[in-house]
Coordinates of C-alpha atoms in Angstrom, one line a residue:
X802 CA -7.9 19.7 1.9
X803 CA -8.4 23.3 0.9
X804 CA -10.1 24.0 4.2
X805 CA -8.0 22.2 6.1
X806 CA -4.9 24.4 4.4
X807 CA -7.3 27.4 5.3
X808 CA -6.9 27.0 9.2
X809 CA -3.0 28.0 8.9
X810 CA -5.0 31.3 8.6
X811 CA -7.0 31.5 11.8
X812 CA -5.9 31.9 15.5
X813 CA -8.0 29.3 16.6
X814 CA -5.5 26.7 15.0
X815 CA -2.3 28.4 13.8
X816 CA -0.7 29.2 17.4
X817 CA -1.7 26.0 19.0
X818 CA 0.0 24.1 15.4
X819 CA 3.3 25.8 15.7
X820 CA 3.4 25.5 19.3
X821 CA 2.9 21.6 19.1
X822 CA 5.5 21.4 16.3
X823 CA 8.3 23.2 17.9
X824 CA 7.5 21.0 21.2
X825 CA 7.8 17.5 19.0
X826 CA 11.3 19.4 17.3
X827 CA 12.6 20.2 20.7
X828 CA 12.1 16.9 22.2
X829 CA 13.5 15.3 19.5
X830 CA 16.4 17.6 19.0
X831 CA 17.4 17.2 22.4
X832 CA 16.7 13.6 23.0
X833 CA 18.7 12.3 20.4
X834 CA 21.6 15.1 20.5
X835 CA 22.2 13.6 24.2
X836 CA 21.7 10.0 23.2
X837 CA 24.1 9.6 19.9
X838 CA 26.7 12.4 22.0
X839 CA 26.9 10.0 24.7
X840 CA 26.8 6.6 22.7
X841 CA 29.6 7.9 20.8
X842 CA 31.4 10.6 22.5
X843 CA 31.2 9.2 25.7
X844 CA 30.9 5.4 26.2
X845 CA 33.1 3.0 24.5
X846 CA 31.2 -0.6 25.4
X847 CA 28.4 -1.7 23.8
X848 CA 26.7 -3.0 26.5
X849 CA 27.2 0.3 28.0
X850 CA 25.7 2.3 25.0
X851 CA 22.7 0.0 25.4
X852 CA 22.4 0.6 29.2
X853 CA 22.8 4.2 28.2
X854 CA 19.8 4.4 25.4
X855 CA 17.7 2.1 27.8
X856 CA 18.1 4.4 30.7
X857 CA 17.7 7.3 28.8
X858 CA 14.1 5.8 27.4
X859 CA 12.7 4.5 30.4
X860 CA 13.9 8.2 31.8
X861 CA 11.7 10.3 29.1
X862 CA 8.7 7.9 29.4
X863 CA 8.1 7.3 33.4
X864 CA 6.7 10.4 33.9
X865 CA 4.0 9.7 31.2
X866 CA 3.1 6.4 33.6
X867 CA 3.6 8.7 37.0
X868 CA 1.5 11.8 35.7
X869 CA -0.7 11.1 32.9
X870 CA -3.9 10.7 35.2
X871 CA -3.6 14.4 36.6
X872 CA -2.5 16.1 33.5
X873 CA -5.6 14.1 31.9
X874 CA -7.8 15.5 34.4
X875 CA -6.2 19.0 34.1
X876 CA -7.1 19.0 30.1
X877 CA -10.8 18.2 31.1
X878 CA -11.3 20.4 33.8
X879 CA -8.9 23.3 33.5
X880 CA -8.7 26.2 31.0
X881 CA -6.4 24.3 28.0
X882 CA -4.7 27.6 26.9
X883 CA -3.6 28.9 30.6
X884 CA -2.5 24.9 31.3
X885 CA -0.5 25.4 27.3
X886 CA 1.5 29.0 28.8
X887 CA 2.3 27.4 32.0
X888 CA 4.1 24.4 30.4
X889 CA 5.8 26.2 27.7
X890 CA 7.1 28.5 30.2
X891 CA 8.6 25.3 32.5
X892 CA 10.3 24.0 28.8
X893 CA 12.2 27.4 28.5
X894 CA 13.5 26.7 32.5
X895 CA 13.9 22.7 31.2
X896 CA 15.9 23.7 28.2
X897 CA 18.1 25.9 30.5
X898 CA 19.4 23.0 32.2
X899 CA 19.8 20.3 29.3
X900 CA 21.5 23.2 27.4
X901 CA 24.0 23.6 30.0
X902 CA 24.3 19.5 30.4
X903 CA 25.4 19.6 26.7
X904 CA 27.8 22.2 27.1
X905 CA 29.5 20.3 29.6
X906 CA 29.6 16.8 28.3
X907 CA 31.0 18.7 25.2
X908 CA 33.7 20.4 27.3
X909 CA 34.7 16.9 28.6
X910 CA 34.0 18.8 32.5
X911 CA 33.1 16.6 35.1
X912 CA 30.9 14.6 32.1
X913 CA 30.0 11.3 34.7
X914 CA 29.2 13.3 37.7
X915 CA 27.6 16.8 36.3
X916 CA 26.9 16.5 32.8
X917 CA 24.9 13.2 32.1
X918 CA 23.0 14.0 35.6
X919 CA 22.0 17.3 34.5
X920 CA 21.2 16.3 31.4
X921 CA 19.4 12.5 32.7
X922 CA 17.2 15.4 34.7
X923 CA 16.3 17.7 31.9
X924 CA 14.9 14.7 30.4
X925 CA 12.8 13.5 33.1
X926 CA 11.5 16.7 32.8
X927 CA 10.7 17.3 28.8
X928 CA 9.2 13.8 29.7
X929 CA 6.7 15.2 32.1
X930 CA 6.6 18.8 29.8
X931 CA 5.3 15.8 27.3
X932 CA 2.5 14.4 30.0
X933 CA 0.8 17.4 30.9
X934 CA 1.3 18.6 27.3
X935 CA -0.2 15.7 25.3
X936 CA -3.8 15.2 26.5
X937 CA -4.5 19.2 25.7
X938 CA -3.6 19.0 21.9
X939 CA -5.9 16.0 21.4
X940 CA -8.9 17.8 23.5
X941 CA -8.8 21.6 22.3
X942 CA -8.9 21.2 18.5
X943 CA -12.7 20.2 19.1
X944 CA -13.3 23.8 21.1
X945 CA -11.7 26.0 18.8
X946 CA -12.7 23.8 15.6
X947 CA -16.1 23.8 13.8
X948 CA -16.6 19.8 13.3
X949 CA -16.2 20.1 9.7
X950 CA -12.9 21.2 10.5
X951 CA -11.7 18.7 13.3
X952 CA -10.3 16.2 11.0
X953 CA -8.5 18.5 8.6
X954 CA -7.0 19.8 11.5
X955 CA -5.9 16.8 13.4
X956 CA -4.2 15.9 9.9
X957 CA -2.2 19.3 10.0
X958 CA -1.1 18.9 13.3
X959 CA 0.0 15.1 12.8
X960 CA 1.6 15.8 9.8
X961 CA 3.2 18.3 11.3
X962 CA 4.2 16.4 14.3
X963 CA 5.9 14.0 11.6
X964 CA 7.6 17.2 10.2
X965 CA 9.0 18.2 13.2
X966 CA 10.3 14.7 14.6
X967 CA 12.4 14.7 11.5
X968 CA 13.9 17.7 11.4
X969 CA 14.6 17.4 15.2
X970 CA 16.2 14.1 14.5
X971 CA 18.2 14.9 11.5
X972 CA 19.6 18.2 13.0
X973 CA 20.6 16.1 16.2
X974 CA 22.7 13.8 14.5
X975 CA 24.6 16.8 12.1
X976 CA 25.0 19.8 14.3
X977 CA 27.4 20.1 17.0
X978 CA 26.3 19.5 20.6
X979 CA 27.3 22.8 22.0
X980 CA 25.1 23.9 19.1
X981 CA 22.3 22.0 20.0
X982 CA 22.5 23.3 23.2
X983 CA 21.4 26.8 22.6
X984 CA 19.3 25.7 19.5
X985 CA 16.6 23.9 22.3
X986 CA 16.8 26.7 24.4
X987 CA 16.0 29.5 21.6
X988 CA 13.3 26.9 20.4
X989 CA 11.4 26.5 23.9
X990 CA 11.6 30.8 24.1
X991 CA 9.6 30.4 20.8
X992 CA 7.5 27.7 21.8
X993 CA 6.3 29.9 24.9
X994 CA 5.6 33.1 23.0
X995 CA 3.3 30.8 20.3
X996 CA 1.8 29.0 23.2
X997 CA 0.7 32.9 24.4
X998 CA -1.6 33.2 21.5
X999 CA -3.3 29.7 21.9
X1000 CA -7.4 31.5 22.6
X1001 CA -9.1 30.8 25.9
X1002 CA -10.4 26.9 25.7
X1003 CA -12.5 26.3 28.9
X1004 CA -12.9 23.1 30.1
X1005 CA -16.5 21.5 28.6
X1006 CA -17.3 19.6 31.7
X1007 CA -18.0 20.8 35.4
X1008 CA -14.8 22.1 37.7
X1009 CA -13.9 19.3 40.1
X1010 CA -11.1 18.3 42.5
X1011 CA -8.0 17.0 41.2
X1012 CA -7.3 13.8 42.6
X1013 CA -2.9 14.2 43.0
X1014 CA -2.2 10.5 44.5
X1015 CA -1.3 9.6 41.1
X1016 CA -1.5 5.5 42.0
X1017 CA -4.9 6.0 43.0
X1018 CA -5.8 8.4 40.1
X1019 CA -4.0 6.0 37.9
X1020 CA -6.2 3.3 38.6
X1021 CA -9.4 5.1 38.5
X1022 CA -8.6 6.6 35.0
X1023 CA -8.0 3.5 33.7
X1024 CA -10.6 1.2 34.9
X1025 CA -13.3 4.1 33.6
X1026 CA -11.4 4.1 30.4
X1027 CA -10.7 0.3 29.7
X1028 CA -13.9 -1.2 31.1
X1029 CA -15.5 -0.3 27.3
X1030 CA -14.0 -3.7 25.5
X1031 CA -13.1 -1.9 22.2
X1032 CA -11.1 0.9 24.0
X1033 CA -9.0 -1.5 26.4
X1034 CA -7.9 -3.9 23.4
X1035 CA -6.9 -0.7 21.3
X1036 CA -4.8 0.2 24.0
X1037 CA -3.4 -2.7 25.1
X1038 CA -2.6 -3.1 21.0
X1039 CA -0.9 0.4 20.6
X1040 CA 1.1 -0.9 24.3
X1041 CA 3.0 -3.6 22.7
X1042 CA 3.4 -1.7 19.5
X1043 CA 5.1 1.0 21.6
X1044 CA 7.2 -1.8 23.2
X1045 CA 8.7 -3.0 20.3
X1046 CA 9.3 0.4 18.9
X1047 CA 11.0 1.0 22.2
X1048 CA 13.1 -1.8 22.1
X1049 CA 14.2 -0.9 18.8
X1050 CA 14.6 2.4 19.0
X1051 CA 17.3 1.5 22.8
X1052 CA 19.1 -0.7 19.7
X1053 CA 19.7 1.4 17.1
X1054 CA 22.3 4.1 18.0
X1055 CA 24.7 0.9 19.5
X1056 CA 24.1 -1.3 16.8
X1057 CA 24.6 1.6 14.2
X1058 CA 28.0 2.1 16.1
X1059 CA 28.9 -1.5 16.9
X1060 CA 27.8 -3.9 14.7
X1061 CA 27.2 -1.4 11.2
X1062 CA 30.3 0.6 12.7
X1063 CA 28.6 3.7 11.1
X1064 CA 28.6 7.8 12.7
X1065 CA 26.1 9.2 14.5
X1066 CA 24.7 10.9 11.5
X1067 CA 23.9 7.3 9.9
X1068 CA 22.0 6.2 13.4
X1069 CA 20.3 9.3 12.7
X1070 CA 19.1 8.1 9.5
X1071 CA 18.0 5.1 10.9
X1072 CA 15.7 7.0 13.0
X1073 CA 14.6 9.5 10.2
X1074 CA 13.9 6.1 8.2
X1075 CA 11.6 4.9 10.8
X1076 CA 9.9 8.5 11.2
X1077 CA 9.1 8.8 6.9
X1078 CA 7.7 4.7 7.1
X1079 CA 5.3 5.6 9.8
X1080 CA 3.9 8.6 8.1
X1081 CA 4.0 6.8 5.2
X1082 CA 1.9 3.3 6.6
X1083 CA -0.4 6.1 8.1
X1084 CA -1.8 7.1 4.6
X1085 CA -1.5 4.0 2.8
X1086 CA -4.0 2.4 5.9
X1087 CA -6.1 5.8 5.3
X1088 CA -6.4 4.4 2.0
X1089 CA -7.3 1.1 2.4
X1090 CA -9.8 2.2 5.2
X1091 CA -11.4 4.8 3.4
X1092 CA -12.0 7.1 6.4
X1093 CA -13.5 3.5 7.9
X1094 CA -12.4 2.9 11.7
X1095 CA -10.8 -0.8 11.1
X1096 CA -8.3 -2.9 12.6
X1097 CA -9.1 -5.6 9.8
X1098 CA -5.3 -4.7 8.6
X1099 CA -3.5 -4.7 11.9
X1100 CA -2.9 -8.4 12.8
X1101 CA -1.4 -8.8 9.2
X1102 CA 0.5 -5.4 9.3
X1103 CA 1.8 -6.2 12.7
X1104 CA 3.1 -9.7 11.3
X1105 CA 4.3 -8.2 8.4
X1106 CA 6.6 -5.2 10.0
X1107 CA 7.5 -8.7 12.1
X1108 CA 8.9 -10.5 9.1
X1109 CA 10.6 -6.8 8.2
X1110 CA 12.7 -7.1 11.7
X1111 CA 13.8 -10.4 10.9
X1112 CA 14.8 -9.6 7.5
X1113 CA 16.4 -6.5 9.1
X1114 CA 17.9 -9.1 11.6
X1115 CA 19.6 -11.3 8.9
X1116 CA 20.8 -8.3 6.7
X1117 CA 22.6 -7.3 10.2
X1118 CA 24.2 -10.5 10.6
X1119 CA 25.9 -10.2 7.2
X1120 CA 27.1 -6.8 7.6
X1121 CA 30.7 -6.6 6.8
X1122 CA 32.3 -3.8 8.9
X1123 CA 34.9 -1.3 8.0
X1124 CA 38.2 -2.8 8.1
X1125 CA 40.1 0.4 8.9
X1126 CA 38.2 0.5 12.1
X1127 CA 37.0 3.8 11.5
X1128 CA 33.2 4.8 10.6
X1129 CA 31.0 4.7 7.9
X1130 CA 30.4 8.3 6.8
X1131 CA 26.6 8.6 5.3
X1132 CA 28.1 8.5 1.9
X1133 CA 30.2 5.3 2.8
X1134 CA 27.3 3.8 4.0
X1135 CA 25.2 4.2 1.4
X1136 CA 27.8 2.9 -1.0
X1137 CA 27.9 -0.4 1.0
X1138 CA 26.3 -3.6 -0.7
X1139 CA 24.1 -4.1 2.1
X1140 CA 22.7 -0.6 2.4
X1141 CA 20.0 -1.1 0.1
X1142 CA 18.4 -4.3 1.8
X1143 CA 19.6 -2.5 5.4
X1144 CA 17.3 0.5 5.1
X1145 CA 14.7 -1.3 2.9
X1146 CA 14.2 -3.7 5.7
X1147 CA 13.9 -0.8 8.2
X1148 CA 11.5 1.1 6.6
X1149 CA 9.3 -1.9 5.9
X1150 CA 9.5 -2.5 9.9
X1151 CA 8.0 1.2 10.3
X1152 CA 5.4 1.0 7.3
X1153 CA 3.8 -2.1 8.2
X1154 CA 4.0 -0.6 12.1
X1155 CA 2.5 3.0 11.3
X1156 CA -0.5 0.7 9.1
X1157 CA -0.6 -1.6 12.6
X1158 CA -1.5 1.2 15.2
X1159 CA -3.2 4.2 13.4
X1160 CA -6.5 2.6 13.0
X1161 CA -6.2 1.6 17.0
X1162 CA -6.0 5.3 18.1
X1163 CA -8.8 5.6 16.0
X1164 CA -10.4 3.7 18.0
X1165 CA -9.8 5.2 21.1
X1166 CA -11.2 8.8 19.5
X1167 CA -14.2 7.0 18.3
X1168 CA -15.4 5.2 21.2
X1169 CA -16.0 7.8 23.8
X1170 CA -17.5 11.4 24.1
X1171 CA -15.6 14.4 23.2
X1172 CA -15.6 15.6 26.7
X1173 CA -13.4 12.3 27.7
X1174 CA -10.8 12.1 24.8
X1175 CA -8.5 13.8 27.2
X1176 CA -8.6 11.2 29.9
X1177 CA -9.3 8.1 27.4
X1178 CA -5.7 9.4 25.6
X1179 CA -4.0 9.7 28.9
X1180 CA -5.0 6.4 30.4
X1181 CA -3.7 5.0 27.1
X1182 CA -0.1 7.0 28.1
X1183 CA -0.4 5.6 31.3
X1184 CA -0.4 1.7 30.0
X1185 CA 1.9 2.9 26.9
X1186 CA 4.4 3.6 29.0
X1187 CA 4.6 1.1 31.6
X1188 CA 4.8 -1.1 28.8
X1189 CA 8.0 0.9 27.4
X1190 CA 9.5 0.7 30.7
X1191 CA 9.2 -3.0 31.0
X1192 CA 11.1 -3.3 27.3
X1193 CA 13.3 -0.7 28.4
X1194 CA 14.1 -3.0 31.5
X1195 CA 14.1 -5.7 29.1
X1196 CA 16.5 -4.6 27.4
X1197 CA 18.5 -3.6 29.9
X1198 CA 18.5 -7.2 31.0
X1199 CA 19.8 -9.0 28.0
X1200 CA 22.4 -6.7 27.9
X1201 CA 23.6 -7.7 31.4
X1202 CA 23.0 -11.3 30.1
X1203 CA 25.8 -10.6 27.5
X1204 CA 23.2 -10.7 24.8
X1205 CA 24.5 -9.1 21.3
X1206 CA 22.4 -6.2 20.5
X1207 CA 21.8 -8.2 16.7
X1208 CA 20.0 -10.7 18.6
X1209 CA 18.1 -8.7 21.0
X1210 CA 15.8 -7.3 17.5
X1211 CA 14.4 -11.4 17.3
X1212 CA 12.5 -10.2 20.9
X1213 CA 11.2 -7.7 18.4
X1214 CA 10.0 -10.0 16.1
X1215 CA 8.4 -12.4 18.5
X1216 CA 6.4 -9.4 20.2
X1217 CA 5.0 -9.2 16.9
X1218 CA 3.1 -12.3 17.2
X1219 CA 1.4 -11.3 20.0
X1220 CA 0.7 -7.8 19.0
X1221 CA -1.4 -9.4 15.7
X1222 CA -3.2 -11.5 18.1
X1223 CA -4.4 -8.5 19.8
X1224 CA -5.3 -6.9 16.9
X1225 CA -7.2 -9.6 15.4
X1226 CA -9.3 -9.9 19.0
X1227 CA -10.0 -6.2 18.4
X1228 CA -11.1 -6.5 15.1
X1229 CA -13.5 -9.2 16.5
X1230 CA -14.6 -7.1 18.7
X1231 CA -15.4 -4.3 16.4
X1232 CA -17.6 -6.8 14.2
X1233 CA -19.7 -7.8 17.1
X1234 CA -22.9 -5.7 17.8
X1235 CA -21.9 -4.7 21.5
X1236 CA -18.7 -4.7 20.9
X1237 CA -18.2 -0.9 22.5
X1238 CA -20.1 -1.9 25.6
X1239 CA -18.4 -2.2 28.9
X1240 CA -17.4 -5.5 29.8
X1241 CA -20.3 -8.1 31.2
X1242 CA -23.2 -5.6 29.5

């Protein structure tokens, strides 16, 4: 831990930390300012507000099922540091137009027509800022890091990933908008000058030709990824745990407003809730595991965090609302009977999800050489979020049906099944003595 504390120190790590935690903060900050502004500022229908979060998902995540085969080949065959300026730079031009977006829907000026387009754009665009971004962060800490060092440092960077979601979250749901809007453009500046320091990081295998039909390129990465049996259940494991945290994530800012009839800064705890039971089912699986790549305890985790949404279900169901017809304040909320079982049932859900899917990306780091963790990660983007998109369209479809937002989290729960089932086929799979061969060897 000591020399994992020491790379804070060095340039080969530092710049390339605080740039990736300032890009998870931004994201977030942004992401969720426009969502709960909208949800609650704008919209006044629940089946609206859903539409609205759905969109808004399915928005931020196509680009990581459009692009991720290029910016996968980019992070293998480009210089990682010149690909890290150029996309910094494009967040500060990004920022520039969400900001403004903000500003508008806050100043009530042409919101339908100017503001939520502008700002449905700057989303599309952190979205693909995320795609080309992503791969490089997995495949550079083994350049500028001595292998002693590599998992000390991935630990540093996804803890302070988890950091930076939080605070991105939490500070979307307390400040102003109009404040929010200049706080992601000042952020992005920052990010850029950070991302100026990141050292040189060639690319380890020979230059080639990018292949930019991205349906063809699509297909090709993830055939050469998936045909190893081992790497294409992990990732078809981690796609339906993505779904479901999807579809839960669309739910929470209407059914915080709706059902819970609670502010934007309690939907915002819902979501910091779910960020803090994640990281905190990622070092109690550690644990178990001892450093062993395992998915012994994902088809029981997955069933578990299933049981969790249920229970989070029912505690929903008896919610009593606020008779004034007014909102629940944080403080009023946490002064309601049903708080307690409410957010203990949520951050069982993220937990028992966080000890599901960390041992699968393990998986996917494991399996193949160093020199295609870039591509291996993005093909796994690629299926992630088609997947996402499909429950986003889900979603969007039982609200259409006139299906209550309570009842669309028992989808949830039923996905669950199916995710253990993959998991336990995995874990199968990891027992066997070929198990990371390619399928028919």
């Amino acid at each position: 831990m000591a020399s994992a504390g020491a790379l804070l120190n060095k340039r080969r790590f530092l710049p390339l930390f605080v740039t990736q935690l300032l890009g998870a903060f931004n994201d977030n900050l942004y992401k969720n300012a426009m969502v709960l502004f909208v949800v609650y500022s704008v919209y006044n229908d629940e089946t609206a507000e859903t539409w609205f979060s759905a969109i808004a998902t399915a928005v931020f995540i196509l680009p990581f099922f459009l692009l991720s085969a290029l910016a996968g080949q980019l992070a293998d065959t480009r210089d990682k540091a010149s690909i890290i300026r150029i996309v910094k730079f494009c967040e500060i031009i990004i920022m520039l137009v969400g900001g403004v977006g903000l500003y508008l829907a806050w100043a009530g000026t042409a919101v339908h027509s100017l503001a939520i387009p502008l700002m449905m754009v700057a989303l599309f665009a952190m979205g693909i800022h995320s795609t080309f971004f992503g791969p490089i962060k997995y495949a550079i800490l083994p350049q500028h890091l001595k292998d002693d060092e590599v998992l000390g440092g991935t630990g540093l960077v996804e803890a302070g990933t988890y950091i930076a979601i939080l605070l991105g979250t939490i500070l979307a749901g307390w400040i102003p908008v109009e404040v929010a809007g200049i706080a992601v453009v000042v952020t992005a500046v920052i990010g850029y000058l950070t991302g100026r320091q990141v050292p040189p990081a060639p690319p380890m295998t020979e230059r080639t030709k990018l292949d930019y039909n991205f349906i063809r390129a699509s297909i090709a990465l993830i055939k050469a990824t998936m045909k190893v049996r081992r790497v294409f259940l992990a990732i078809i494991a981690i796609s339906f745990f993505w779904t479901i945290g999807a579809v839960l994530f669309i739910q929470f800012p209407p059914l915080a407003k709706n059902v819970l009839t609670a502010s934007k800064e309690v939907a915002s705890l819902f979501l910091v809730v779910f960020s803090v039971g994640v990281a905190i089912g990622s070092v109690a699986i550690n644990a178990l595991l001892k450093g062993t790549v395992s998915a012994r305890y994902s088809p029981v985790s997955v069933i578990v965090m299933g049981l969790f949404v249920v229970a989070f279900f029912f505690v929903c169901r008896q919610w009593v609302p606020d008779t004034a017809g007014s909102l629940f304040t944080v403080g009023e909320f946490i002064q309601h009977p049903m708080a307690i079982p409410l957010l203990l049932s949520l951050l069982g859900i993220a937990v028992a999800g966080g000890m599901f899917v960390v041992p699968l990306y393990a998986f996917l780091t494991t399996t193949v050489h160093k020199s295609e963790a870039a591509r291996t990660i993005a093909a796994n983007n690629i299926v992630n979020s088609g997947a996402m998109v499909i429950g986003s369209l889900i979603a969007i479809g039982l609200s259409l049906a006139g299906v209550d937002v309570i009842y669309q989290l028992l989808l949830s729960a039923a996905m669950c099944l199916i995710a253990a089932w993959l998991g336990h086929l995995l874990h199968q799979a990891s027992l066997e003595p070929h198990g990371d061969h390619e399928f028919g060897t």
